Tab-separated table of C-alpha atoms (C1' of nucleotides) in Angstrom:
chain	number	residue	atom	x	y	z
A	30	MET	CA	0.000	0.000	0.000
A	31	PRO	CA	1.410	3.380	-1.015
A	32	GLY	CA	2.152	5.904	1.712
A	33	VAL	CA	1.629	3.359	4.499
A	34	ASP	CA	4.741	2.262	6.377
A	35	GLU	CA	5.495	-0.315	9.062
A	36	LYS	CA	4.528	2.059	11.890
A	37	ASP	CA	1.154	2.687	10.279
A	38	ARG	CA	0.559	-1.048	10.126
A	39	GLU	CA	1.551	-1.394	13.777
A	40	ILE	CA	-0.971	1.301	14.642
A	41	LEU	CA	-3.699	-0.448	12.660
A	42	LYS	CA	-3.006	-3.773	14.358
A	43	ILE	CA	-3.112	-2.244	17.834
A	44	LEU	CA	-6.331	-0.341	17.113
A	45	ARG	CA	-7.986	-3.477	15.803
A	46	SER	CA	-8.041	-5.044	19.258
A	47	ASN	CA	-7.820	-1.882	21.329
A	48	GLY	CA	-10.010	0.702	19.660
A	49	ARG	CA	-10.213	3.130	22.576
A	50	ILE	CA	-6.491	3.401	23.314
A	51	THR	CA	-5.277	6.990	23.842
A	52	LEU	CA	-2.941	8.684	21.377
A	53	THR	CA	-0.345	8.955	24.138
A	54	GLU	CA	-0.328	5.229	24.880
A	55	LEU	CA	-0.386	4.407	21.184
A	56	GLY	CA	2.589	6.704	20.686
A	57	LYS	CA	4.547	4.956	23.432
A	58	ARG	CA	3.958	1.554	21.858
A	59	VAL	CA	5.076	2.497	18.366
A	60	GLY	CA	7.706	5.060	19.400
A	61	LEU	CA	6.073	8.282	18.264
A	62	SER	CA	4.726	11.443	19.857
A	63	PRO	CA	0.973	11.750	20.370
A	64	ALA	CA	0.822	14.464	17.729
A	65	SER	CA	2.464	12.257	15.129
A	66	VAL	CA	0.117	9.413	15.916
A	67	LYS	CA	-2.775	11.806	15.469
A	68	ASN	CA	-1.456	12.878	12.060
A	69	ARG	CA	-1.125	9.268	11.011
A	70	LEU	CA	-4.605	8.390	12.232
A	71	GLU	CA	-6.096	11.202	10.181
A	72	LYS	CA	-4.150	10.011	7.164
A	73	LEU	CA	-5.245	6.404	7.674
A	74	GLU	CA	-8.883	7.404	8.097
A	75	LYS	CA	-8.732	9.516	4.940
A	76	LEU	CA	-7.118	6.668	2.990
A	77	GLY	CA	-9.898	4.342	4.095
A	78	ALA	CA	-7.595	2.027	6.033
A	79	ILE	CA	-9.670	2.724	9.158
A	80	LYS	CA	-13.383	2.375	8.397
A	81	GLY	CA	-14.548	3.295	11.862
A	82	TYR	CA	-14.470	2.421	15.529
A	83	SER	CA	-16.808	-0.011	17.205
A	84	ALA	CA	-17.539	-1.522	20.581
A	85	VAL	CA	-18.252	-5.241	20.622
A	86	ILE	CA	-21.532	-5.613	22.499
A	87	ASP	CA	-23.118	-8.780	23.821
A	88	PRO	CA	-26.419	-8.715	21.903
A	89	ALA	CA	-28.369	-10.147	24.838
A	90	PHE	CA	-27.948	-6.833	26.669
A	91	LEU	CA	-29.849	-5.113	23.870
A	92	ASP	CA	-32.640	-7.701	24.033
A	93	GLU	CA	-31.357	-9.188	20.804
A	94	TYR	CA	-31.602	-12.825	21.749
A	95	VAL	CA	-31.408	-14.311	18.263
A	96	SER	CA	-28.349	-13.789	16.086
A	97	ALA	CA	-28.384	-15.368	12.658
A	98	PHE	CA	-26.667	-15.691	9.331
A	99	LEU	CA	-28.778	-15.320	6.213
A	100	GLU	CA	-27.352	-16.666	2.983
A	101	LEU	CA	-29.006	-15.473	-0.220
A	102	LYS	CA	-28.950	-17.106	-3.608
A	103	LEU	CA	-29.587	-14.502	-6.282
A	104	ALA	CA	-30.554	-15.197	-9.883
A	105	ILE	CA	-28.310	-12.334	-10.936
A	106	ASP	CA	-25.574	-11.093	-8.624
A	107	ASP	CA	-23.536	-8.379	-10.266
A	108	HIS	CA	-22.845	-4.790	-9.258
A	109	THR	CA	-26.381	-3.760	-10.157
A	110	VAL	CA	-27.528	-5.205	-6.822
A	111	ASP	CA	-24.903	-3.267	-4.865
A	112	SER	CA	-27.324	-0.449	-4.121
A	113	LEU	CA	-29.808	-2.953	-2.692
A	114	LEU	CA	-27.080	-4.513	-0.571
A	115	LYS	CA	-26.190	-1.075	0.735
A	116	LYS	CA	-29.827	-0.609	1.725
A	117	VAL	CA	-29.727	-3.919	3.593
A	118	ALA	CA	-26.479	-2.871	5.253
A	119	GLU	CA	-28.173	0.265	6.560
A	120	LEU	CA	-30.861	-1.644	8.444
A	121	GLU	CA	-30.467	-1.258	12.184
A	122	ASN	CA	-30.237	-4.921	13.082
A	123	VAL	CA	-27.804	-5.850	10.305
A	124	GLU	CA	-24.255	-6.258	11.563
A	125	ALA	CA	-22.455	-7.437	8.450
A	126	VAL	CA	-23.029	-7.926	4.734
A	127	TYR	CA	-20.613	-9.798	2.484
A	128	ARG	CA	-20.447	-10.994	-1.111
A	129	LYS	CA	-18.671	-14.328	-1.347
A	130	THR	CA	-17.913	-17.204	-3.669
A	131	GLY	CA	-20.342	-20.087	-4.049
A	132	GLU	CA	-23.971	-20.408	-5.018
A	133	ARG	CA	-25.365	-18.606	-1.991
A	134	SER	CA	-23.301	-15.535	-2.751
A	135	ILE	CA	-24.609	-13.054	-0.166
A	136	LEU	CA	-24.032	-13.481	3.561
A	137	ILE	CA	-25.804	-11.295	6.096
A	138	LYS	CA	-25.296	-11.340	9.836
A	139	ALA	CA	-28.114	-9.799	11.820
A	140	SER	CA	-29.676	-9.903	15.262
A	141	PHE	CA	-33.303	-10.112	16.324
A	142	HIS	CA	-35.492	-10.005	19.361
A	143	ASP	CA	-37.125	-13.339	18.543
A	144	THR	CA	-37.681	-15.751	15.674
A	145	ASP	CA	-40.792	-13.896	14.537
A	146	GLU	CA	-38.590	-10.929	13.737
A	147	VAL	CA	-36.446	-13.228	11.612
A	148	LYS	CA	-39.508	-14.110	9.568
A	149	VAL	CA	-40.375	-10.448	9.093
A	150	PHE	CA	-36.801	-9.744	8.029
A	151	VAL	CA	-36.838	-12.490	5.400
A	152	GLY	CA	-40.074	-11.020	4.103
A	153	ARG	CA	-38.439	-7.639	3.790
A	154	LEU	CA	-35.581	-9.179	1.822
A	155	LYS	CA	-38.099	-10.753	-0.554
A	156	ASP	CA	-39.704	-7.371	-1.092
A	157	LEU	CA	-36.351	-5.745	-1.745
A	158	PHE	CA	-34.895	-8.278	-4.179
A	159	GLY	CA	-38.133	-9.461	-5.792
A	160	LYS	CA	-37.807	-12.300	-8.268
A	161	ASN	CA	-34.021	-11.994	-8.159
A	162	LEU	CA	-34.014	-13.721	-4.758
A	163	GLU	CA	-34.054	-17.450	-5.490
A	164	ARG	CA	-33.427	-18.693	-1.966
A	165	ALA	CA	-32.811	-17.386	1.566
A	166	GLU	CA	-31.255	-19.776	4.044
A	167	VAL	CA	-31.252	-18.941	7.751
A	168	THR	CA	-28.698	-20.301	10.201
A	169	LEU	CA	-28.864	-19.502	13.894
A	170	ILE	CA	-25.754	-18.580	15.870
A	171	LEU	CA	-25.413	-20.699	18.988
A	172	ASP	CA	-22.125	-19.451	20.374
A	173	THR	CA	-19.615	-16.696	19.712
A	174	PHE	CA	-16.001	-17.415	20.631
A	175	LYS	CA	-14.488	-14.372	18.988
A	176	GLU	CA	-15.698	-11.358	17.073
A	177	GLY	CA	-13.902	-8.388	15.575
A	178	TRP	CA	-10.440	-9.412	16.813
A	179	ILE	CA	-11.713	-9.433	20.384
A	180	PRO	CA	-12.297	-12.805	22.027
A	181	PHE	CA	-15.607	-13.504	23.769
A	182	GLU	CA	-15.746	-15.491	26.961
A	183	ARG	CA	-18.212	-18.319	26.405
A	184	ARG	CA	-21.582	-17.764	27.938
A	185	ARG	CA	-23.082	-20.874	29.435
A	186	GLY	CA	-26.130	-22.053	27.550
B	1008	MET	CA	-31.145	-7.833	31.775
B	1009	PRO	CA	-30.905	-6.981	35.473
B	1010	GLY	CA	-29.312	-3.690	36.434
B	1011	VAL	CA	-29.301	-2.390	32.872
B	1012	ASP	CA	-31.721	0.415	32.070
B	1013	GLU	CA	-32.780	2.244	28.923
B	1014	LYS	CA	-29.893	4.733	29.164
B	1015	ASP	CA	-27.415	1.876	29.370
B	1016	ARG	CA	-28.893	0.392	26.209
B	1017	GLU	CA	-28.677	3.765	24.475
B	1018	ILE	CA	-25.023	3.970	25.415
B	1019	LEU	CA	-24.377	0.464	24.070
B	1020	LYS	CA	-26.073	1.256	20.779
B	1021	ILE	CA	-24.091	4.451	20.283
B	1022	LEU	CA	-20.787	2.773	21.132
B	1023	ARG	CA	-21.475	-0.008	18.683
B	1024	SER	CA	-21.125	2.321	15.707
B	1025	ASN	CA	-18.992	5.015	17.332
B	1026	GLY	CA	-16.478	3.299	19.560
B	1027	ARG	CA	-14.172	6.269	20.033
B	1028	ILE	CA	-16.776	8.830	21.080
B	1029	THR	CA	-15.741	10.932	24.103
B	1030	LEU	CA	-17.486	10.625	27.461
B	1031	THR	CA	-18.589	14.247	27.157
B	1032	GLU	CA	-20.282	13.763	23.797
B	1033	LEU	CA	-21.820	10.487	24.936
B	1034	GLY	CA	-23.163	12.259	28.008
B	1035	LYS	CA	-24.783	14.974	25.889
B	1036	ARG	CA	-26.554	12.410	23.717
B	1037	VAL	CA	-28.058	10.394	26.548
B	1038	GLY	CA	-28.514	13.285	28.984
B	1039	LEU	CA	-25.937	12.414	31.611
B	1040	SER	CA	-22.756	13.947	32.986
B	1041	PRO	CA	-19.419	12.627	31.738
B	1042	ALA	CA	-18.680	11.150	35.155
B	1043	SER	CA	-21.947	9.235	35.177
B	1044	VAL	CA	-21.305	7.881	31.720
B	1045	LYS	CA	-17.916	6.689	32.897
B	1046	ASN	CA	-19.471	4.891	35.859
B	1047	ARG	CA	-21.979	3.194	33.579
B	1048	LEU	CA	-19.267	2.154	31.130
B	1049	GLU	CA	-17.306	0.501	33.909
B	1050	LYS	CA	-20.426	-1.291	35.069
B	1051	LEU	CA	-21.239	-2.465	31.540
B	1052	GLU	CA	-17.695	-3.671	30.954
B	1053	LYS	CA	-17.739	-5.574	34.235
B	1054	LEU	CA	-21.109	-7.146	33.407
B	1055	GLY	CA	-19.733	-8.314	30.082
B	1056	ALA	CA	-22.133	-6.218	28.029
B	1057	ILE	CA	-19.127	-4.523	26.402
B	1058	LYS	CA	-16.596	-7.127	25.285
B	1059	GLY	CA	-14.051	-4.646	23.987
B	1060	TYR	CA	-13.373	-1.850	21.550
B	1061	SER	CA	-12.186	-2.362	18.022
B	1062	ALA	CA	-11.284	-0.380	14.938
B	1063	VAL	CA	-12.628	-1.744	11.675
B	1064	ILE	CA	-9.609	-1.991	9.393
B	1065	ASP	CA	-9.518	-2.603	5.654
B	1066	PRO	CA	-7.489	-5.849	5.570
B	1067	ALA	CA	-5.688	-4.855	2.368
B	1068	PHE	CA	-3.737	-2.234	4.322
B	1069	LEU	CA	-2.259	-4.995	6.455
B	1070	ASP	CA	-1.290	-7.009	3.383
B	1071	GLU	CA	-4.158	-9.370	4.103
B	1072	TYR	CA	-5.480	-9.719	0.603
B	1073	VAL	CA	-7.566	-12.859	1.095
B	1074	SER	CA	-10.455	-12.930	3.560
B	1075	ALA	CA	-12.363	-16.162	3.870
B	1076	PHE	CA	-14.993	-18.099	5.745
B	1077	LEU	CA	-14.160	-21.631	6.821
B	1078	GLU	CA	-17.043	-23.892	7.713
B	1079	LEU	CA	-16.194	-27.032	9.650
B	1080	LYS	CA	-18.193	-30.226	9.915
B	1081	LEU	CA	-17.240	-32.050	13.096
B	1082	ALA	CA	-18.031	-35.677	13.909
B	1083	ILE	CA	-18.701	-34.635	17.492
B	1084	ASP	CA	-19.470	-31.007	18.344
B	1085	ASP	CA	-20.211	-30.604	22.004
B	1086	HIS	CA	-18.597	-28.470	24.701
B	1087	THR	CA	-15.550	-30.776	24.764
B	1088	VAL	CA	-14.292	-28.992	21.636
B	1089	ASP	CA	-14.708	-25.550	23.185
B	1090	SER	CA	-11.101	-25.421	24.326
B	1091	LEU	CA	-9.950	-26.176	20.783
B	1092	LEU	CA	-12.206	-23.469	19.416
B	1093	LYS	CA	-10.718	-21.033	21.896
B	1094	LYS	CA	-7.269	-21.946	20.607
B	1095	VAL	CA	-8.427	-21.246	17.060
B	1096	ALA	CA	-9.933	-17.959	18.212
B	1097	GLU	CA	-6.577	-16.895	19.608
B	1098	LEU	CA	-4.786	-17.202	16.275
B	1099	GLU	CA	-3.697	-13.819	14.971
B	1100	ASN	CA	-5.416	-13.964	11.602
B	1101	VAL	CA	-8.741	-15.228	12.969
B	1102	GLU	CA	-11.360	-12.526	13.239
B	1103	ALA	CA	-14.408	-14.489	14.315
B	1104	VAL	CA	-15.429	-17.962	15.471
B	1105	TYR	CA	-19.056	-19.063	15.789
B	1106	ARG	CA	-20.982	-22.217	16.566
B	1107	LYS	CA	-24.170	-22.389	14.537
B	1108	THR	CA	-26.996	-24.638	13.521
B	1109	GLY	CA	-26.671	-26.972	10.555
B	1110	GLU	CA	-24.280	-29.688	9.547
B	1111	ARG	CA	-21.261	-27.457	9.132
B	1112	SER	CA	-21.580	-26.214	12.670
B	1113	ILE	CA	-18.426	-24.124	13.057
B	1114	LEU	CA	-17.873	-20.894	11.153
B	1115	ILE	CA	-14.501	-19.150	11.153
B	1116	LYS	CA	-13.683	-15.829	9.511
B	1117	ALA	CA	-9.997	-15.241	8.912
B	1118	SER	CA	-7.680	-13.245	6.685
B	1119	PHE	CA	-4.556	-14.308	4.845
B	1120	HIS	CA	-1.754	-12.907	2.774
B	1121	ASP	CA	-2.413	-15.311	-0.090
B	1122	THR	CA	-4.160	-18.565	-0.909
B	1123	ASP	CA	-1.121	-20.600	0.124
B	1124	GLU	CA	-1.642	-19.342	3.661
B	1125	VAL	CA	-5.222	-20.581	3.494
B	1126	LYS	CA	-3.916	-24.052	2.698
B	1127	VAL	CA	-1.510	-23.926	5.643
B	1128	PHE	CA	-4.344	-22.782	7.897
B	1129	VAL	CA	-6.593	-25.669	6.868
B	1130	GLY	CA	-3.704	-28.019	7.601
B	1131	ARG	CA	-3.381	-26.536	11.060
B	1132	LEU	CA	-7.094	-27.089	11.676
B	1133	LYS	CA	-6.695	-30.724	10.640
B	1134	ASP	CA	-3.854	-31.102	13.137
B	1135	LEU	CA	-5.899	-29.491	15.895
B	1136	PHE	CA	-9.153	-31.404	15.435
B	1137	GLY	CA	-7.730	-34.699	14.167
B	1138	LYS	CA	-10.266	-37.280	13.109
B	1139	ASN	CA	-13.067	-35.196	14.569
B	1140	LEU	CA	-12.833	-32.847	11.571
B	1141	GLU	CA	-14.933	-34.430	8.856
B	1142	ARG	CA	-14.920	-31.570	6.382
B	1143	ALA	CA	-13.555	-28.033	6.003
B	1144	GLU	CA	-15.191	-25.824	3.406
B	1145	VAL	CA	-13.540	-22.592	2.331
B	1146	THR	CA	-15.444	-19.642	0.898
B	1147	LEU	CA	-13.682	-16.492	-0.249
B	1148	ILE	CA	-15.036	-13.049	0.594
B	1149	LEU	CA	-15.363	-10.898	-2.507
B	1150	ASP	CA	-16.868	-7.747	-1.050
B	1151	THR	CA	-17.649	-6.265	2.335
B	1152	PHE	CA	-20.584	-3.872	2.566
B	1153	LYS	CA	-20.736	-3.647	6.321
B	1154	GLU	CA	-18.848	-5.075	9.258
B	1155	GLY	CA	-19.249	-4.608	12.982
B	1156	TRP	CA	-22.043	-2.028	12.594
B	1157	ILE	CA	-19.804	0.152	10.448
B	1158	PRO	CA	-20.545	0.469	6.755
B	1159	PHE	CA	-17.789	-0.154	4.225
B	1160	GLU	CA	-17.734	1.804	1.014
B	1161	ARG	CA	-17.424	-0.683	-1.802
B	1162	ARG	CA	-13.943	-0.961	-3.183
B	1163	ARG	CA	-13.769	-1.064	-6.937
B	1164	GLY	CA	-12.583	-4.402	-8.236
C	108	DG	C1'	-25.763	11.348	39.615
C	109	DC	C1'	-23.829	15.897	40.316
C	110	DT	C1'	-20.047	19.285	41.193
C	111	DG	C1'	-15.425	21.135	41.045
C	112	DA	C1'	-10.581	20.792	41.074
C	113	DA	C1'	-6.484	18.136	39.664
C	114	DA	C1'	-4.284	15.090	36.399
C	115	DT	C1'	-4.095	13.541	31.922
C	116	DT	C1'	-4.812	13.874	27.176
C	117	DC	C1'	-5.650	16.297	22.968
C	118	DT	C1'	-4.827	19.916	19.656
C	119	DG	C1'	-2.658	23.279	16.569
C	120	DG	C1'	1.228	26.116	15.428
C	121	DA	C1'	6.142	27.087	15.228
C	122	DG	C1'	10.482	25.065	14.723
C	123	DT	C1'	13.927	21.196	13.492
C	124	DG	C1'	16.139	17.645	10.777
D	312	DC	C1'	7.596	16.203	4.621
D	313	DA	C1'	7.170	13.899	8.766
D	314	DC	C1'	8.351	14.572	13.312
D	315	DT	C1'	8.894	17.032	17.782
D	316	DC	C1'	8.102	20.482	21.179
D	317	DC	C1'	5.191	23.355	23.672
D	318	DA	C1'	1.306	25.997	25.348
D	319	DG	C1'	-3.701	26.431	25.513
D	320	DA	C1'	-8.021	23.761	25.287
D	321	DA	C1'	-10.580	19.859	26.201
D	322	DT	C1'	-11.309	15.645	28.447
D	323	DT	C1'	-10.976	12.407	32.064
D	324	DT	C1'	-10.494	11.270	36.800
D	325	DC	C1'	-11.388	11.435	41.568
D	326	DA	C1'	-12.815	13.540	45.649
D	327	DG	C1'	-16.990	14.864	48.380
D	328	DC	C1'	-21.825	15.628	48.361
DNA sequence: GCTGAAATTCTGGAGTG
DNA sequence: CACTCCAGAATTTCAGC
């Protein structure tokens, strides 16, 4: 990557598992002054290396008891559906949206209050994609051992 | 959830998509003083509602050009494999580890420098799980529209 | 949960290599 | 051009209420 050196990569790696670290502490770890770290952060954000900062929340505390993956098989999956995928990504309960290889080429991770909400969500997807949506497969998440470079302690089921 | 009120949930929701917000700004949004927000954050972290803070990084800037899902089918998948899954979760290139419904009950998200590294990683999984690993299916991620409650702008391919 | 003062951190400009 | 230094501003922390 142009204009990104080893120190920048160190910063990115640290931030990935420690998103709320102060500039001072970050500077100590990579051997730079807080001001320099700040400059680099602004550069990295502008370049798109840092997409944003997030806290990893246990969904149960937000009354989101059901987390699920939804895999979509589309009749046509080219960049013309990107705007629809962006719409899906903007929904409040949608945590992640990927395009991947394989027949079921869209993967969505989302959380719900109960299974009824899952049904409603699938209905919304059908409305959005219309006839282009050939199949929607739902898989429930039973356990999360790690997420976003931060390990979860296992909750007893 | 006991001991968690509506303001706590507001705080969690805001942090999810804005992990580096200051206590002052957070206080303004939920109508509390910075000191109170701090107290609540400590409570929420202790309760396990907040697992940690993370920056969402574009993997390409860390020379991780290949992101993939690995789905594992295990002969036996009960809590006796949890310690193995924790080991997998601790690997540096592993971003997420889930247990889910369905035949391929383990889902791993990881990033790699190239496809050779994927091969090495699958080999390591075979070593770890031994005969218990019946199948490992690799799916490559082509596009990320959202991750960890933070939207990605689509990168041009 | 608030207040106020002290400690720490952040910020922006001038200066250095 | 990126980094450092430094002073003023903002934030965070910690006491007492």
